[in-house]
Amino acid sequence: MDSNQVKRFDYAMGHDIGRFRPVNEDAIFAFSAQVMRMDTLTPVGLFIIADGMGGHSSGERASAKAISEFTGDFFRTVYLKAIDARGDSADLGGEMARCLERTNATIYSDIPNSGTTFSALLLVGNSYWIVHVGDSRIYYFSGNQDEALLTKDHSLVQMMIDLGEITEEEGKTHIRRNVILRSVGFESSVQPDIYQGTFEAGDRFLLCCDGVWSVVGTEAWEEILRSPEPIQDQARRLVEAANEAGGTDNISCILVQCG
């Protein structure tokens, strides 16, 4: 078998309420499986992070509802296509987006004036698909530890950066950095971004909310993720680093190792 062929997905989850928030508005989900049929082993993973939006009522209910509604729909409508031998050519990103659109409609109806970010990563064999709304992020780390941000924030600050009004560094401390322009459940429809790509054995993915990526400094971030320790310890240390940096928001992350 090709040494770059992925056989399994291991993961570690980290989460904490932080130091100041009265409730935890984050919700996370992780699923990993190996399907053996017709003499072919197919690893499958689904990983999701949702951050209920502060300032909107029932943000914690919106993020929880987003996870439960989306995953229920996913396993009814997408999962069998994902493990099919023709999965690499299927429109799995589009299928996931349609799941999220139905999830959005349910939250909009059942929990008015609420909203949540939503970033879902589907891994099948050596391919990935992402659906993304808001400013929770998904990063990719190749085997040599090179880092790439796979998602783009739907935020006021990101729009200002794109227009050249502020720099990325200025955006980290901008007074309106928490203003989200696109979320799940707050409006009657949603338009998620869809991403697709490939990866190899030894690569990793990180899903995290802004309570992690916006406060943990680059030097601390790199030291943790480039350490030889198990991913469970790395996830724990990311949470600790976010709290040490102030813990002003809820803290959640999922680290996925492709083996």
XYZ file of C-alpha atoms in Angstrom, residues 50-259:
210
model
C -19.765 25.768 16.290
C -19.511 28.947 18.360
C -22.807 30.428 19.545
C -22.740 34.137 18.874
C -22.322 36.387 21.882
C -24.865 39.187 21.997
C -27.569 37.022 20.449
C -30.074 35.226 22.640
C -29.551 31.523 23.237
C -26.216 31.249 21.447
C -25.474 28.048 23.340
C -28.770 26.547 22.144
C -28.042 27.568 18.548
C -24.611 25.899 18.486
C -25.968 22.728 20.109
C -28.896 22.622 17.686
C -26.565 23.164 14.731
C -24.478 20.141 15.717
C -27.448 17.837 16.345
C -29.443 18.857 13.267
C -26.494 18.777 10.878
C -25.083 15.444 12.037
C -28.501 13.781 11.973
C -29.053 15.002 8.416
C -25.484 14.102 7.398
C -25.753 10.471 8.483
C -29.123 10.129 6.773
C -28.145 11.694 3.455
C -24.371 12.023 2.968
C -22.561 9.303 4.892
C -23.332 6.412 2.532
C -22.159 8.509 -0.421
C -18.982 9.348 1.481
C -17.997 5.714 2.035
C -18.996 4.650 -1.458
C -16.103 3.606 -3.694
C -16.922 6.592 -5.916
C -16.824 9.015 -2.989
C -13.884 11.004 -4.318
C -15.921 12.102 -7.326
C -19.146 12.834 -5.434
C -20.334 16.359 -4.701
C -19.889 15.872 -0.977
C -19.247 19.568 -0.349
C -22.508 20.476 -2.027
C -24.337 17.742 -0.110
C -22.945 19.071 3.181
C -23.935 22.620 2.242
C -27.496 21.486 1.663
C -27.489 19.826 5.097
C -26.355 23.115 6.602
C -29.038 25.068 4.746
C -31.696 22.787 6.240
C -30.069 23.155 9.659
C -30.153 26.934 9.266
C -33.877 26.865 8.494
C -34.591 24.790 11.619
C -32.630 27.093 13.942
C -34.179 30.199 12.371
C -37.628 28.758 13.065
C -37.040 27.153 16.468
C -34.622 29.589 18.156
C -35.381 33.097 16.815
C -32.705 35.811 17.068
C -29.940 33.302 17.727
C -26.911 32.439 15.639
C -23.753 30.372 15.531
C -20.597 29.970 13.531
C -20.197 26.570 11.904
C -17.155 24.869 10.382
C -17.358 21.198 9.381
C -14.512 19.069 8.029
C -15.242 15.790 6.245
C -12.307 13.447 5.599
C -12.655 10.442 3.295
C -9.520 8.540 2.330
C -7.035 11.204 1.214
C -9.632 13.881 0.392
C -11.305 16.585 2.459
C -14.411 18.735 2.126
C -15.267 21.772 4.255
C -18.433 23.808 4.758
C -17.848 27.037 6.645
C -19.828 29.976 8.016
C -18.513 32.592 10.466
C -15.077 32.921 12.034
C -14.316 29.527 13.560
C -11.299 28.326 11.624
C -9.813 25.194 10.086
C -6.036 24.968 9.638
C -4.040 22.379 7.726
C -0.524 21.231 8.636
C 1.450 19.207 6.112
C 3.871 16.524 7.215
C 6.708 19.056 7.394
C 4.549 21.227 9.702
C 3.863 23.980 7.148
C 0.645 25.728 8.198
C -2.211 26.851 5.949
C -5.523 28.488 6.890
C -8.199 26.716 4.836
C -11.166 28.934 5.762
C -11.820 32.661 5.503
C -13.572 34.584 8.275
C -16.999 36.087 7.584
C -16.319 39.065 9.819
C -16.242 42.849 9.676
C -12.544 42.850 10.492
C -11.748 40.433 7.647
C -13.699 42.651 5.248
C -11.674 45.675 6.429
C -8.459 43.701 5.925
C -9.551 42.736 2.404
C -10.262 46.410 1.621
C -6.829 47.429 2.900
C -8.262 49.569 5.696
C -6.389 47.707 8.441
C -3.637 45.102 8.644
C -4.099 41.546 9.902
C -2.111 42.458 13.017
C -4.379 45.443 13.696
C -7.389 43.190 13.204
C -6.407 41.035 16.179
C -7.119 43.875 18.608
C -9.714 45.872 16.646
C -12.635 47.049 18.770
C -15.141 45.412 16.369
C -13.294 42.139 15.860
C -16.276 40.133 17.194
C -18.730 41.404 14.571
C -19.756 38.444 12.375
C -21.291 39.104 8.951
C -22.546 35.589 8.238
C -23.869 32.987 10.682
C -26.117 29.944 10.897
C -29.652 30.514 12.145
C -29.799 34.294 12.411
C -31.320 34.821 8.956
C -33.783 32.720 6.964
C -31.078 31.507 4.554
C -27.347 30.921 4.713
C -24.576 30.713 2.132
C -21.684 28.551 3.343
C -18.256 28.554 1.762
C -17.208 25.169 0.372
C -13.605 23.991 0.143
C -12.132 20.757 -1.197
C -8.615 19.314 -1.339
C -6.329 16.365 -0.689
C -3.788 15.416 1.963
C -1.414 12.609 2.913
C -0.634 10.350 5.836
C 1.188 12.330 8.517
C -0.740 15.542 7.857
C -2.952 17.208 10.484
C -5.959 19.507 10.741
C -6.927 21.901 13.516
C -10.436 23.250 14.055
C -10.680 26.074 16.586
C -12.911 28.945 17.660
C -11.772 32.552 18.011
C -11.250 31.914 21.714
C -8.118 30.037 20.586
C -6.805 31.542 17.342
C -7.327 35.198 18.281
C -5.482 35.065 21.616
C -2.751 32.404 21.449
C 0.403 34.065 20.116
C 2.152 32.668 17.054
C 5.258 31.650 19.024
C 3.225 29.721 21.619
C 1.010 28.224 18.908
C 3.966 26.899 16.909
C 5.775 25.551 19.955
C 2.734 23.507 20.973
C 1.838 22.114 17.558
C 5.431 21.297 16.575
C 6.160 19.435 19.784
C 6.564 15.627 19.639
C 3.971 15.042 22.371
C 0.658 13.240 21.683
C -2.144 15.251 20.113
C -4.199 14.880 23.303
C -1.523 16.836 25.167
C -1.274 19.392 22.377
C -5.025 20.045 22.485
C -4.885 20.418 26.252
C -1.973 22.853 26.015
C -3.793 24.969 23.423
C -6.660 25.369 25.895
C -4.229 26.215 28.683
C -2.463 28.778 26.475
C -5.786 30.466 25.637
C -6.629 30.724 29.337
C -3.168 32.025 30.155
C -3.659 34.692 27.485
C -6.726 35.934 29.349
C -9.441 33.370 28.683
C -11.837 36.129 27.653
C -13.954 33.799 25.503
C -15.026 30.168 25.436
C -12.212 27.904 24.249
C -12.641 24.934 21.895
C -10.454 22.997 19.480
C -10.183 19.667 17.676
C -6.832 18.356 16.466
C -6.936 15.592 13.827
C -3.987 13.345 12.943
C -4.086 11.502 9.619
C -2.361 8.168 10.076
